[in-house]
Structure formats: C-alpha cells, structure tokens
Tab-separated table of C-alpha atoms in Angstrom:
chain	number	residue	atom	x	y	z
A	1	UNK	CA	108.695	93.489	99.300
A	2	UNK	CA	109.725	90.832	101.632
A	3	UNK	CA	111.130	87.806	99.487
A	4	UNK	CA	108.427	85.229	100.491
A	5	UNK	CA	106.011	88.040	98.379
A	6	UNK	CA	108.095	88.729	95.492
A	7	UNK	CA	107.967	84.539	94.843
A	8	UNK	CA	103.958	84.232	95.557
A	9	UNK	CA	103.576	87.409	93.188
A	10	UNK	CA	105.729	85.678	90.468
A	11	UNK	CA	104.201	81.957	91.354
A	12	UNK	CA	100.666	83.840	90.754
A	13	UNK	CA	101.982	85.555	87.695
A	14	UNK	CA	103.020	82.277	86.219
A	15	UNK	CA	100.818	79.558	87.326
A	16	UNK	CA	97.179	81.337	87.802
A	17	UNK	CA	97.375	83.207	84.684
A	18	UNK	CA	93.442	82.583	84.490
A	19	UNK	CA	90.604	85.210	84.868
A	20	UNK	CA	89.365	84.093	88.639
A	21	UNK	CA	85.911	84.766	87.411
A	22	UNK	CA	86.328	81.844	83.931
A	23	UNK	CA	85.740	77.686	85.459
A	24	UNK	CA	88.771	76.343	83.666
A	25	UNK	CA	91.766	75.346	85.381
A	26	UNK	CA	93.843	78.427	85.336
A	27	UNK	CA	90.857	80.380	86.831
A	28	UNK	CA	90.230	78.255	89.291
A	29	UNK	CA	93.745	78.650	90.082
A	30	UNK	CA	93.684	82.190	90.837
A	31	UNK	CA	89.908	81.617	92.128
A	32	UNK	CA	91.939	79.586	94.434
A	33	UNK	CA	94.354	82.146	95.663
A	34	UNK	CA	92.356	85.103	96.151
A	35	UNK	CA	89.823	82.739	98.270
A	36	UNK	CA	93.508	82.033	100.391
A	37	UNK	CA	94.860	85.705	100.491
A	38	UNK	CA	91.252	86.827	101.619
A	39	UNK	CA	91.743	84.349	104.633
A	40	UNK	CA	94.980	84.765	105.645
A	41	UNK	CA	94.068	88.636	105.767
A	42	UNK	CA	91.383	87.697	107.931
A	43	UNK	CA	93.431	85.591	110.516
A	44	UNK	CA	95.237	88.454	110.258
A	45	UNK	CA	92.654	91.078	111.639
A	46	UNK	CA	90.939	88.313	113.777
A	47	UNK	CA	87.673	89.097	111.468
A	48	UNK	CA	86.053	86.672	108.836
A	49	UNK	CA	87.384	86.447	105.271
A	50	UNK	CA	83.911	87.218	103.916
A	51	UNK	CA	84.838	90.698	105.725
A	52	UNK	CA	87.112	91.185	103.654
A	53	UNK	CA	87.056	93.783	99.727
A	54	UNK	CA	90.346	94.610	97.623
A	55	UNK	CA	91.067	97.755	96.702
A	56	UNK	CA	93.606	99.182	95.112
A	57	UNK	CA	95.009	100.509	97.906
A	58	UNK	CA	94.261	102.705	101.147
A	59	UNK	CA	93.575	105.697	99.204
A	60	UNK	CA	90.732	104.193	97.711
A	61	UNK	CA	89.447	102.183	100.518
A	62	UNK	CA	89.340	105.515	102.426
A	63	UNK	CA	87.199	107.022	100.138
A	64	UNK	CA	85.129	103.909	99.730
A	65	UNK	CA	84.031	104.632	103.325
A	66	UNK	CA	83.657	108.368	102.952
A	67	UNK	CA	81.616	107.667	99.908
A	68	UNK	CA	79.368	104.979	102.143
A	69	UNK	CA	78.617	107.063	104.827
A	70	UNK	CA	77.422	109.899	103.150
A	71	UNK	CA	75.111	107.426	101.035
A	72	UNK	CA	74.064	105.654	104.111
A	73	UNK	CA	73.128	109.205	106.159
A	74	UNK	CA	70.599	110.245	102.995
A	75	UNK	CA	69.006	106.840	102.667
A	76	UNK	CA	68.417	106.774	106.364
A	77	UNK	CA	66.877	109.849	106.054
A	78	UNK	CA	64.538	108.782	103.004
A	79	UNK	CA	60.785	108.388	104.267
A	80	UNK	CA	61.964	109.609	108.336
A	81	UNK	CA	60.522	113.196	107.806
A	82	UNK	CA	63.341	113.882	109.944
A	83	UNK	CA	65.657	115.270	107.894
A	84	UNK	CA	69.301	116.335	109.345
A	85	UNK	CA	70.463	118.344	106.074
A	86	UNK	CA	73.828	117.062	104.811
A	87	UNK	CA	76.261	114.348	106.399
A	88	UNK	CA	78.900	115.360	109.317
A	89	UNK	CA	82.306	113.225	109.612
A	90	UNK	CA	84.235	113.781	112.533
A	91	UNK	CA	88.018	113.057	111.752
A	92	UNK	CA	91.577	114.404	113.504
A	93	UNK	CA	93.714	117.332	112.461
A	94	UNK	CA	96.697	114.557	111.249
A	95	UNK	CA	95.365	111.926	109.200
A	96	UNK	CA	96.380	110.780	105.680
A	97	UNK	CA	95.384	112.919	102.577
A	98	UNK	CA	93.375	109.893	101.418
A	99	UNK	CA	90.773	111.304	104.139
A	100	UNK	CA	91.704	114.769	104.185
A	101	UNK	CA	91.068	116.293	101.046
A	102	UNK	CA	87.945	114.343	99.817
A	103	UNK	CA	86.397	115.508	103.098
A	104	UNK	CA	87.467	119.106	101.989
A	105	UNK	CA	86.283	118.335	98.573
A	106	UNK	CA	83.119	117.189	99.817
A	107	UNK	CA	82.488	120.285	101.820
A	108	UNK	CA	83.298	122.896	98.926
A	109	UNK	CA	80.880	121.116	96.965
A	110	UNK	CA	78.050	121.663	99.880
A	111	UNK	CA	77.334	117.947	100.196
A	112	UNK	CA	78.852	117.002	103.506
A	113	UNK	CA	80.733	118.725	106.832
A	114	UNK	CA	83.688	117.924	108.423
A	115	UNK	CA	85.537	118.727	111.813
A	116	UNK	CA	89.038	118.159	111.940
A	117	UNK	CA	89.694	117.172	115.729
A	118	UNK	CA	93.549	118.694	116.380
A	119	UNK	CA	95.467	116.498	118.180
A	120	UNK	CA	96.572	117.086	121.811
A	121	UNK	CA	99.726	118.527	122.859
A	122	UNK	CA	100.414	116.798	126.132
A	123	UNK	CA	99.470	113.197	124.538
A	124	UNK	CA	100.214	113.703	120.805
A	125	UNK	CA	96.522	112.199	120.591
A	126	UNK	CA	92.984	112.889	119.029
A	127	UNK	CA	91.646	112.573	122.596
A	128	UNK	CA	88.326	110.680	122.362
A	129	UNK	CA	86.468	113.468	124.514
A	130	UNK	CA	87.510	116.059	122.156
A	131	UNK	CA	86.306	113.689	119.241
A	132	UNK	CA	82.260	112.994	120.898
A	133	UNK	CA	82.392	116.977	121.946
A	134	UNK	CA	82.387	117.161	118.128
A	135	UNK	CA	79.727	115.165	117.302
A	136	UNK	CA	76.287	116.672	115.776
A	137	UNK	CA	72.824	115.633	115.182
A	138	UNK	CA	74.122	114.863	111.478
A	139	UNK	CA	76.975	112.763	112.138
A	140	UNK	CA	77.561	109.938	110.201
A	141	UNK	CA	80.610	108.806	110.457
A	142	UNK	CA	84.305	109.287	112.997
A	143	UNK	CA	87.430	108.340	111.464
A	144	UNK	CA	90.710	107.899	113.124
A	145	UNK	CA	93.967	106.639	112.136
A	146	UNK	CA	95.093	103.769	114.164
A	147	UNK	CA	98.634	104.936	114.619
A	148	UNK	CA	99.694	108.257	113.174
A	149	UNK	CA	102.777	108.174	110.162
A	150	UNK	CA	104.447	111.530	111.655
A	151	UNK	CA	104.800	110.770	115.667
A	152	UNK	CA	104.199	106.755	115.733
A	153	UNK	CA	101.944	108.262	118.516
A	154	UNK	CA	98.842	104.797	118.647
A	155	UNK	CA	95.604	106.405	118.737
A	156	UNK	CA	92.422	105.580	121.384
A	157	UNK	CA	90.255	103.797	118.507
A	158	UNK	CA	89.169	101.115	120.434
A	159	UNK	CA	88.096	103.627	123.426
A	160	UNK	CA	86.588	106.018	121.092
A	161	UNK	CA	84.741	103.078	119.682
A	162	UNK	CA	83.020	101.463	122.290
A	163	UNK	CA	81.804	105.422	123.245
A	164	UNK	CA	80.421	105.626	120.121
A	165	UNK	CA	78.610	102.533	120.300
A	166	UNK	CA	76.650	103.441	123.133
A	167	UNK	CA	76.581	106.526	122.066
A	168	UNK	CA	74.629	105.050	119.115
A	169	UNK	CA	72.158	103.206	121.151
A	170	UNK	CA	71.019	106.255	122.525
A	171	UNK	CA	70.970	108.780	119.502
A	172	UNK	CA	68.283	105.434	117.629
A	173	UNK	CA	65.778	106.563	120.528
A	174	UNK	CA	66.288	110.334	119.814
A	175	UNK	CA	65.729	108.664	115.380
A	176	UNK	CA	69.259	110.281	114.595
A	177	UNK	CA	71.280	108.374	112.168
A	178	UNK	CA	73.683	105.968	113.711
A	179	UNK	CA	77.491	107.171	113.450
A	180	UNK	CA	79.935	104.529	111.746
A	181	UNK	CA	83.444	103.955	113.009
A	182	UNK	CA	86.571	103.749	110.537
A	183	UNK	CA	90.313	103.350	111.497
A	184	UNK	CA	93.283	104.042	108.683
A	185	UNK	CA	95.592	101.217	110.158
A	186	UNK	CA	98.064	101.783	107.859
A	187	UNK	CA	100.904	102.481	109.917
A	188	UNK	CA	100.374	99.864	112.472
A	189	UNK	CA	99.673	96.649	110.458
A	190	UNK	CA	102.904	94.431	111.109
A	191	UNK	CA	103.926	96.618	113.722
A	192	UNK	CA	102.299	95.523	116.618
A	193	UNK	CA	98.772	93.951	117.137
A	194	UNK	CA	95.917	94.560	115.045
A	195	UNK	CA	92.296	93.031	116.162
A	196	UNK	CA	88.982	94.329	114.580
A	197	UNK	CA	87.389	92.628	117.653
A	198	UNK	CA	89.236	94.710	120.156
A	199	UNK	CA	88.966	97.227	118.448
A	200	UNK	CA	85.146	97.662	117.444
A	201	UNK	CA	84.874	99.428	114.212
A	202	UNK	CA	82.988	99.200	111.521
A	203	UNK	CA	85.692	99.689	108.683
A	204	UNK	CA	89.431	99.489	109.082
A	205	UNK	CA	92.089	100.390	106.069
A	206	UNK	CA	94.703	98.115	105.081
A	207	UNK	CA	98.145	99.435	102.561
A	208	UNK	CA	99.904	96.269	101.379
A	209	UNK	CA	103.085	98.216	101.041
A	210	UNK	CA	103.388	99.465	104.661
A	211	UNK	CA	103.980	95.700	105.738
A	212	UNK	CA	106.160	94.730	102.933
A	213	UNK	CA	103.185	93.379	100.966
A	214	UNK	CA	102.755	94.841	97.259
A	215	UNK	CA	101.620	98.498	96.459
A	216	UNK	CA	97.691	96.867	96.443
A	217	UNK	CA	94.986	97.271	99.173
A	218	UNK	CA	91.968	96.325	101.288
A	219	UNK	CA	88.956	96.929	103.427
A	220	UNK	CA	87.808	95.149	106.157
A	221	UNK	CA	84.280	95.449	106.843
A	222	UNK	CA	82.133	94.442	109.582
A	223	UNK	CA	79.498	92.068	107.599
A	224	UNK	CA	79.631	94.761	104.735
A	225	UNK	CA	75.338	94.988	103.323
A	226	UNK	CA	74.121	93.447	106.132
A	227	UNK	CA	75.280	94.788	109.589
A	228	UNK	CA	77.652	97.503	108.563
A	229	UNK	CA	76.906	99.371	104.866
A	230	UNK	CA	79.277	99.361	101.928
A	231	UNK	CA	78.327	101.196	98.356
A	232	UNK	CA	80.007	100.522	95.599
A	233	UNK	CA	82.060	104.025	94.055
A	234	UNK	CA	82.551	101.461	90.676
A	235	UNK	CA	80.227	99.350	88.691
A	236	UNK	CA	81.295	96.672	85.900
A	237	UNK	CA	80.952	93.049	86.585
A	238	UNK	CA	80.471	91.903	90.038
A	239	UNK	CA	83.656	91.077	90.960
A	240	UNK	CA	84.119	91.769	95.210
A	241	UNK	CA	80.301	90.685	95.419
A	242	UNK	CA	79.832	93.933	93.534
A	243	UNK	CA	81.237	96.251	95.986
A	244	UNK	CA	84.417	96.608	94.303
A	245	UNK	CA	84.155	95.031	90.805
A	246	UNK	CA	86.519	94.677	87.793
A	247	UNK	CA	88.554	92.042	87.608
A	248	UNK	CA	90.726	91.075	90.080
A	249	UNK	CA	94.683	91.700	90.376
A	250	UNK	CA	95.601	88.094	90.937
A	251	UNK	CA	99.730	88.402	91.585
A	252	UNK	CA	99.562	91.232	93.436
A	253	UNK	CA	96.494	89.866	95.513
A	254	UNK	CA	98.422	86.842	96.283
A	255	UNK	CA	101.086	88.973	97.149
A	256	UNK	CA	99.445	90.737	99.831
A	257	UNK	CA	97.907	87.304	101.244
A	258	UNK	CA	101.739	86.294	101.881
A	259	UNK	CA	102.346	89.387	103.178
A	260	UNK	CA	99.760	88.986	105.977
A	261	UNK	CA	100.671	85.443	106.551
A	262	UNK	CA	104.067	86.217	107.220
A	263	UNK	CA	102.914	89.339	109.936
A	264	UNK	CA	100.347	87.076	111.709
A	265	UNK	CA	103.123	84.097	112.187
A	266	UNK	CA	105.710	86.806	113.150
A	267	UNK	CA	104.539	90.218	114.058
A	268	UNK	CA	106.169	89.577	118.072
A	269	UNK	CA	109.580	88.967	116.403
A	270	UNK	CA	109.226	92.260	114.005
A	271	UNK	CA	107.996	94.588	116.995
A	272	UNK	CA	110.784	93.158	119.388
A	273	UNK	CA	113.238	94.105	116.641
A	274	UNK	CA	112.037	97.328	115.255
A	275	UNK	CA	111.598	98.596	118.793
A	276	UNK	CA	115.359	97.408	119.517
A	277	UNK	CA	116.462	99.385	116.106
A	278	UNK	CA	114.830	102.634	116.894
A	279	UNK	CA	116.350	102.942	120.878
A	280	UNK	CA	119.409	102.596	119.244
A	281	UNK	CA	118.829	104.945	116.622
A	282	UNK	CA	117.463	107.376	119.517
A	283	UNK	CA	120.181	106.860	121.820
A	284	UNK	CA	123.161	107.322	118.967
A	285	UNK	CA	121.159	110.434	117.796
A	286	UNK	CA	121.346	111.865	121.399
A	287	UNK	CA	125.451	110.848	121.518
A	288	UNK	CA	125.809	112.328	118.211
A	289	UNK	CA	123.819	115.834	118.800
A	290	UNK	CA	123.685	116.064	122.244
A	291	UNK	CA	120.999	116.274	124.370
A	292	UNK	CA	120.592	119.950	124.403
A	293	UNK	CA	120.302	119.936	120.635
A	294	UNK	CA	118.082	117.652	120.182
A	295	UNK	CA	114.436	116.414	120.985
A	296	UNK	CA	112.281	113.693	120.637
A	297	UNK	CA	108.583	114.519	119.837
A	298	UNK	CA	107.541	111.306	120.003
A	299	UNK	CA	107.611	110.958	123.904
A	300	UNK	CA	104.759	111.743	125.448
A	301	UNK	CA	103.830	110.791	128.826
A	302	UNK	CA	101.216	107.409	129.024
A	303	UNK	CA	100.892	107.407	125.183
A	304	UNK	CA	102.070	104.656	123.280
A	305	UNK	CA	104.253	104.714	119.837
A	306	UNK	CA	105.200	102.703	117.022
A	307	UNK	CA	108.117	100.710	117.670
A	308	UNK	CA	109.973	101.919	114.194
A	309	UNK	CA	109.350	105.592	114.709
A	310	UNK	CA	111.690	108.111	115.904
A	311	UNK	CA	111.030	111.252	115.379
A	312	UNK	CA	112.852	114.412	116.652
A	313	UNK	CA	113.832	117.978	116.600
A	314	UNK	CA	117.824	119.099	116.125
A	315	UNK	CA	118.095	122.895	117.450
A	316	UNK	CA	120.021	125.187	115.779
A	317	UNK	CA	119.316	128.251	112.592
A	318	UNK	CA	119.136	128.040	108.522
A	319	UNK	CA	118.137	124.406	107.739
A	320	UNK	CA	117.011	123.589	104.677
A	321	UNK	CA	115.604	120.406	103.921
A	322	UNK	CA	117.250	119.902	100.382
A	323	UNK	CA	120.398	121.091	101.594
A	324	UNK	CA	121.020	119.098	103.877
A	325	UNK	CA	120.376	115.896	101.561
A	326	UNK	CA	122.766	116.975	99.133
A	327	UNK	CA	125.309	116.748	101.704
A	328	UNK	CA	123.886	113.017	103.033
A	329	UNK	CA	125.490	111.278	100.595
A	330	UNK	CA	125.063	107.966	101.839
A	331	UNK	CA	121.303	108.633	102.185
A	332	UNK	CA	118.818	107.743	99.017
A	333	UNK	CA	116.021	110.673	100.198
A	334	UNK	CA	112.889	112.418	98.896
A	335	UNK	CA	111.936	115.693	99.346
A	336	UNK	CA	108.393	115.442	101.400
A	337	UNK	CA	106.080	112.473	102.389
A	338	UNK	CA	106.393	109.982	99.214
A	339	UNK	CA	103.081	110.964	97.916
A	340	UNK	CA	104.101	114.394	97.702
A	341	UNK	CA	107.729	114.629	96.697
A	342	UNK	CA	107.135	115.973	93.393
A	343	UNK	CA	106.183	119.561	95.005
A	344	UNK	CA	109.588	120.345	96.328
A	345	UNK	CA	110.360	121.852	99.621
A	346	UNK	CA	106.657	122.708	101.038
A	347	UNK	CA	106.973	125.216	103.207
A	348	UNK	CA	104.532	125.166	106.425
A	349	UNK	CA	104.674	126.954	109.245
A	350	UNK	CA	108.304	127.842	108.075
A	351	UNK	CA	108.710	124.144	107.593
A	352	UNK	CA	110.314	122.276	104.977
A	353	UNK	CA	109.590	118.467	104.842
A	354	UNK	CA	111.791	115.758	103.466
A	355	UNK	CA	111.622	112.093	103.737
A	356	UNK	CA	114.906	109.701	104.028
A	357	UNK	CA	115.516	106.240	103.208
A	358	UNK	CA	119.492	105.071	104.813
A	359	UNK	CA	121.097	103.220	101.929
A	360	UNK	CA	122.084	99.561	102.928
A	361	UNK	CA	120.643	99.649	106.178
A	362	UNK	CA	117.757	98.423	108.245
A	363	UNK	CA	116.691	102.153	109.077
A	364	UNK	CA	114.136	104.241	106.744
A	365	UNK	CA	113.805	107.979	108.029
A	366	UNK	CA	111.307	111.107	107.464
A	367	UNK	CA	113.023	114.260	107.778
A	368	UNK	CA	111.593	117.513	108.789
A	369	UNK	CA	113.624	120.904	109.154
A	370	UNK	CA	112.151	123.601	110.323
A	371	UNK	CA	113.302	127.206	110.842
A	372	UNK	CA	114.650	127.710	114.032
A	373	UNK	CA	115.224	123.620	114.750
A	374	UNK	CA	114.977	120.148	112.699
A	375	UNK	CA	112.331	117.800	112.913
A	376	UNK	CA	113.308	114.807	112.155
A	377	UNK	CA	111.274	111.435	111.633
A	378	UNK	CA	112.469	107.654	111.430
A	379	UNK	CA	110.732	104.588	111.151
A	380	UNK	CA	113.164	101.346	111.417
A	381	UNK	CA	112.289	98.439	109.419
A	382	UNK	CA	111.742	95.068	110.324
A	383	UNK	CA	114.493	92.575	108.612
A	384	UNK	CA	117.235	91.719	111.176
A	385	UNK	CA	121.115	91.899	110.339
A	386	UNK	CA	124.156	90.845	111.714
A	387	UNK	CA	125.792	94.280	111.584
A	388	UNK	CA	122.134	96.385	112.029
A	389	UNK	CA	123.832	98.611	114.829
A	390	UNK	CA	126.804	99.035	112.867
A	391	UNK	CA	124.456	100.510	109.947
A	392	UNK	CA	122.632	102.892	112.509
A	393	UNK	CA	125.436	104.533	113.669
A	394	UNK	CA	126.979	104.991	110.048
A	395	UNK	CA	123.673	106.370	109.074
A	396	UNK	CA	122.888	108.666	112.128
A	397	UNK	CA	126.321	109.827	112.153
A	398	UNK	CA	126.135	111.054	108.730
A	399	UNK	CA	123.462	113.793	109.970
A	400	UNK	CA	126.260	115.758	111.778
A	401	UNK	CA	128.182	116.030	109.522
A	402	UNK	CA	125.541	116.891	106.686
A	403	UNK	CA	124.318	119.778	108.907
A	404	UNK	CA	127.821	121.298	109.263
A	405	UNK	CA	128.351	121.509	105.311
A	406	UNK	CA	125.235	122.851	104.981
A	407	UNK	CA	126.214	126.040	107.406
A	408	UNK	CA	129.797	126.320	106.306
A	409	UNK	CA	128.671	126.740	102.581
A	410	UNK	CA	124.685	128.286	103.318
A	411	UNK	CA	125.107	130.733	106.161
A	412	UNK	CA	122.073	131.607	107.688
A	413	UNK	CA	120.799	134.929	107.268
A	414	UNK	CA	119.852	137.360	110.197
A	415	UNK	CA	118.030	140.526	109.612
C-alpha cells in the first residue's frame, strides 16, 4: 500500500472505531469517511458518488453483475409472452477468473450461456465486431476487461459500448431484452485514464490493491435501481442501500478512498513514470538476450498497452518455470498468477506459468516459460527512485544468468 493509505487505514482504525450505521460520535465518524471515500472514488471515475457500492473486492463485484443480469433477463421476460429461454453473456477468451468460471458454472447448471470471444492475433484485442457477431436474441449482458493483466494490450470498451447502445435501441422495437455493458478495469485504474462517461457502460469493476489501495473493492454503477439494475447476491441489514449489506469495513474503506485520491491528483505523473520504467526494462532485456532470442508480445500494431507491462518471449529449449526461480535469487516469485500459486507449475499448452516480484526494486514481473521459448510478463510499478534504472538492470540481468544454471544442471531432453 502506498504510505498515504497505510496512515488513513490506521487513522480509521483508531479514530472511527464506531459502527457507521449507530448516531454517536464514533459512527458518525466513520459515517463520515465512507461518505468521503465514496466521493473521492467518484471524482475518480468522473461518475457520481451515489454510483458508487463496496464490495469486497473485484471478484465479487464481478459476480454481482453476472448475478444482475441474469435476474434482470427473467424479470424482463415476466408477463412479455416472449420468452427467450435462459440468459446469454458475451465475454472474451482472456478475462479474469472472477468472470470466467461463474459463467462456466452458470452454464453446467443450465441457467445461462456464454461465448467466450478469443482475442485477435494481429491486435491482441477482443475486436468489437467479433464481440456483436456474437450476440443472440437472449443476450443480456457483454463484458470486457478494460485492459488485459497478461499483454497490457487496452481493450475497445468504449467502441464496443456505444455499438451496443444503439444496438439496444433497436433490439426494444424487435421487444428483446436490452444487453448491459460491464468493464473489469482492474488493470488500468492508476495507470492511465479511467472515465465511466467516455466510456459508456453500465458497470465497471474496481480492485483496491491493483492501485496500491487495500485488498477491498467496488462497483460503479450507472444510477444502480433506477437506470441501470443491481440485485443484491446478500441480504442482512441494509447497509450499501441494500445492494451490498453487512456492515461496512471502515479502515480499509477509507483506505481505498486515499488510494483514489492520490491516482486522480497524480495518475499523469505515475503513467509518465511507469511507461519510462518498462522501455527500460524492454530495451535492457533486448541488450541482455539479444534480439534474436527474444520477443515482445505486447507490440501490436495500432493497439495500445499498459504503460507497466512488458511482456515477452526468450527462445531457446527445456525451461521450467520453477527452475528457473530457484536460480533468481534476488527475485521474491510465485509460481502462477497470485490467485493461483498454490497449484504449482500448471501446465497449458506445454506452458508453465510463474509470476515474479524483483526484490528492492521498482519492477514487479509475471513470468511465463513455455516449451520451446519463455514468455515472460512485467508490469513496473509506479513509486519513483533515485537509482530505479540501476535496479532494472540488476534485476533483468539476473534472468541470464538464471536460465544458464538452469541448462547446465537440467539438460533438456530430446527424443
């Protein structure tokens, strides 16, 4: 967490001990601060603080608007004598599990459909043609992740939303239920501009953690029971204007309002420096490997990327992703995404995934190696240092020389 949030956690934790929901002083004090973190989230997003639900984090506010949109499609269908059978979501081939695998849980249990849009290989995008070809009379709902975790590769949401908008106008004449628009914005929160107006959807995820906030969550919706719909998934005492009760995480709530304050005073400064942190980071790479060992997979032609992701291929036989760690020793590293480095060395496509974090640095990295080549992904953080390039090349260098251990000792094998 950035210092400025560890201090308005503990402030929070110390001065508005007070349920937010009680009318004595201490709860009115945290009253106070939610009421503050909910607008500075808001000047955040450009939206209105009243558009604005905690969650506990992305996960659930992704499933909060899977969970909506299949409610909304059958009570728009109640009384119509038009019935369209169950609900269709539209979403891409690369998003976060948090959509993923309640929209495959949903369709094993017959109660919705999903198509998983793949993302194209000469743009590294969901293309927003491919998304409306996949659109049925029982659509209910197209997600898309603003900027993908992987690539960095920004997404066409704000494209794909205005089609779908007048897309919408026509499918009310035809009495087909209207399609609602969600972006996971995860990624790109405090790493370059974020505006729900520009943009134009109806729900957009945000992950306190991802922009050095605490590990809570929210969900911006546009006027949520009145123009766009939001069902509760809990029920208790009407915290969140019932959409989200129980009561309210003060500290860490206060937390993430800091957080967002500090991105919406400063978010030029942090894109300007991440972006100058990963060229270097791409450019050592390419001194260190060479450029006919390695490749970048996150340049593609007229897309835009996240400026603290690097991600890239290193050619060569017999890499294994734990291997190669445990000859990194200045790295601190995972073995997969964070959220699933407890399964060990998943092996996809004859891929192993690992994710690292540089020890002392500026740099955080996600590490993929792959049988023949390594794929390699790096997103640089945001807090500036005297001796930041210094720290790259340490880090980056250390690569090298973990991949030749790794073949003197683990020979690969050729049948």
């Amino acid at each position: 967490m950035a210092p400025e949030v560890s201090q308005a956690v503990w402030d929070a934790m110390c001065q508005a001990w007070g349920n937010p929901s009680s009318s004595h002083p201490a709860g009115s004090k945290a009253k106070e601060l939610i009421g503050s973190a909910r607008q500075s989230l808001a000047n955040m997003l450009g939206g209105r603080p009243e558009d604005i639900i905690f969650t506990s984090g992305g996960t659930e506010a992704n499933n909060m608007v899977i969970h909506t949109a299949c409610r909304h499609f059958h009570d728009s269908q109640r009384g119509t004598g038009n019935s369209q059978g169950i609900p269709h979501i539209v979403t891409s081939s690369v998003e976060h599990d948090s959509i993923r695998l309640p929209l495959e849980q949903l369709g094993k249990e017959g109660l919705a459909e999903a198509t998983f849009v793949p993302v194209s290989p000469r743009s590294g995008q969901a293309e927003v043609d491919d998304v409306l070809a996949a659109i049925q009379p029982n659509t209910c709902l197209v997600s898309l992740m603003l900027a993908n975790n992987e690539t960095g590769v920004i997404m066409p949401v704000a494209e794909l939303s205005q089609r779908v908008c007048a897309l919408n106008r026509r499918r009310a004449a035809q009495g087909l239920p209207r399609i609602l628009v969600h972006t996971d914005a995860a990624q790109m929160i405090g790493k370059g501009r974020v505006d729900v107006q520009e943009l134009g959807v109806d729900y957009l995820t945000i992950v306190g953690h991802k922009f050095h906030g605490p590990r809570i969550g929210a969900l911006y919706i546009r006027s949520p029971g009145t123009a766009t719909p939001l069902h509760p998934m809990l029920f208790g005492g009407g915290q969140e204007r019932s959409f989200r009760p129980g009561t309210e995480n003060t500290p860490m709530i206060a937390g993430l309002g800091q957080a967002a304050e500090l991105v919406n005073k400063n978010w030029e400064a942090y894109e300007a420096h991440m972006r100058d942190v990963r060229d270097y980071l791409e450019a050592t790479l390419e001194a260190s490997f060479g450029k006919q060992r390695i490749r970048f997979n996150s340049h593609f032609k007229g897309s835009k990327r996240l400026c603290n992701t690097c991600n890239f291929s290193i050619l060569g036989p017999g890499l294994q992703g734990r291997r190669v760690l445990a000859h990194c020793k200045v790295l601190l590293a995972s073995v997969g995404a964070a959220c699933h480095s407890d399964k060990g060395d998943r092996v996809q496509s004859s891929c192993c995934q690992l994710h690292l974090l540089l020890k002392e640095t500026v740099l955080g990295a996600a590490v993929t190696v792959p049988a023949p080549e390594g794929r390699l992904h790096g997103p640089g953080g945001r807090w500036h240092h005297q001796h930041w390039r210094t720290q790259v090349s340490h880090g980056s260098g250390v690569l090298p020389s973990g991949l030749a251990d790794v073949r003197e000792l683990h020979p690969p094998k050729y049948s």
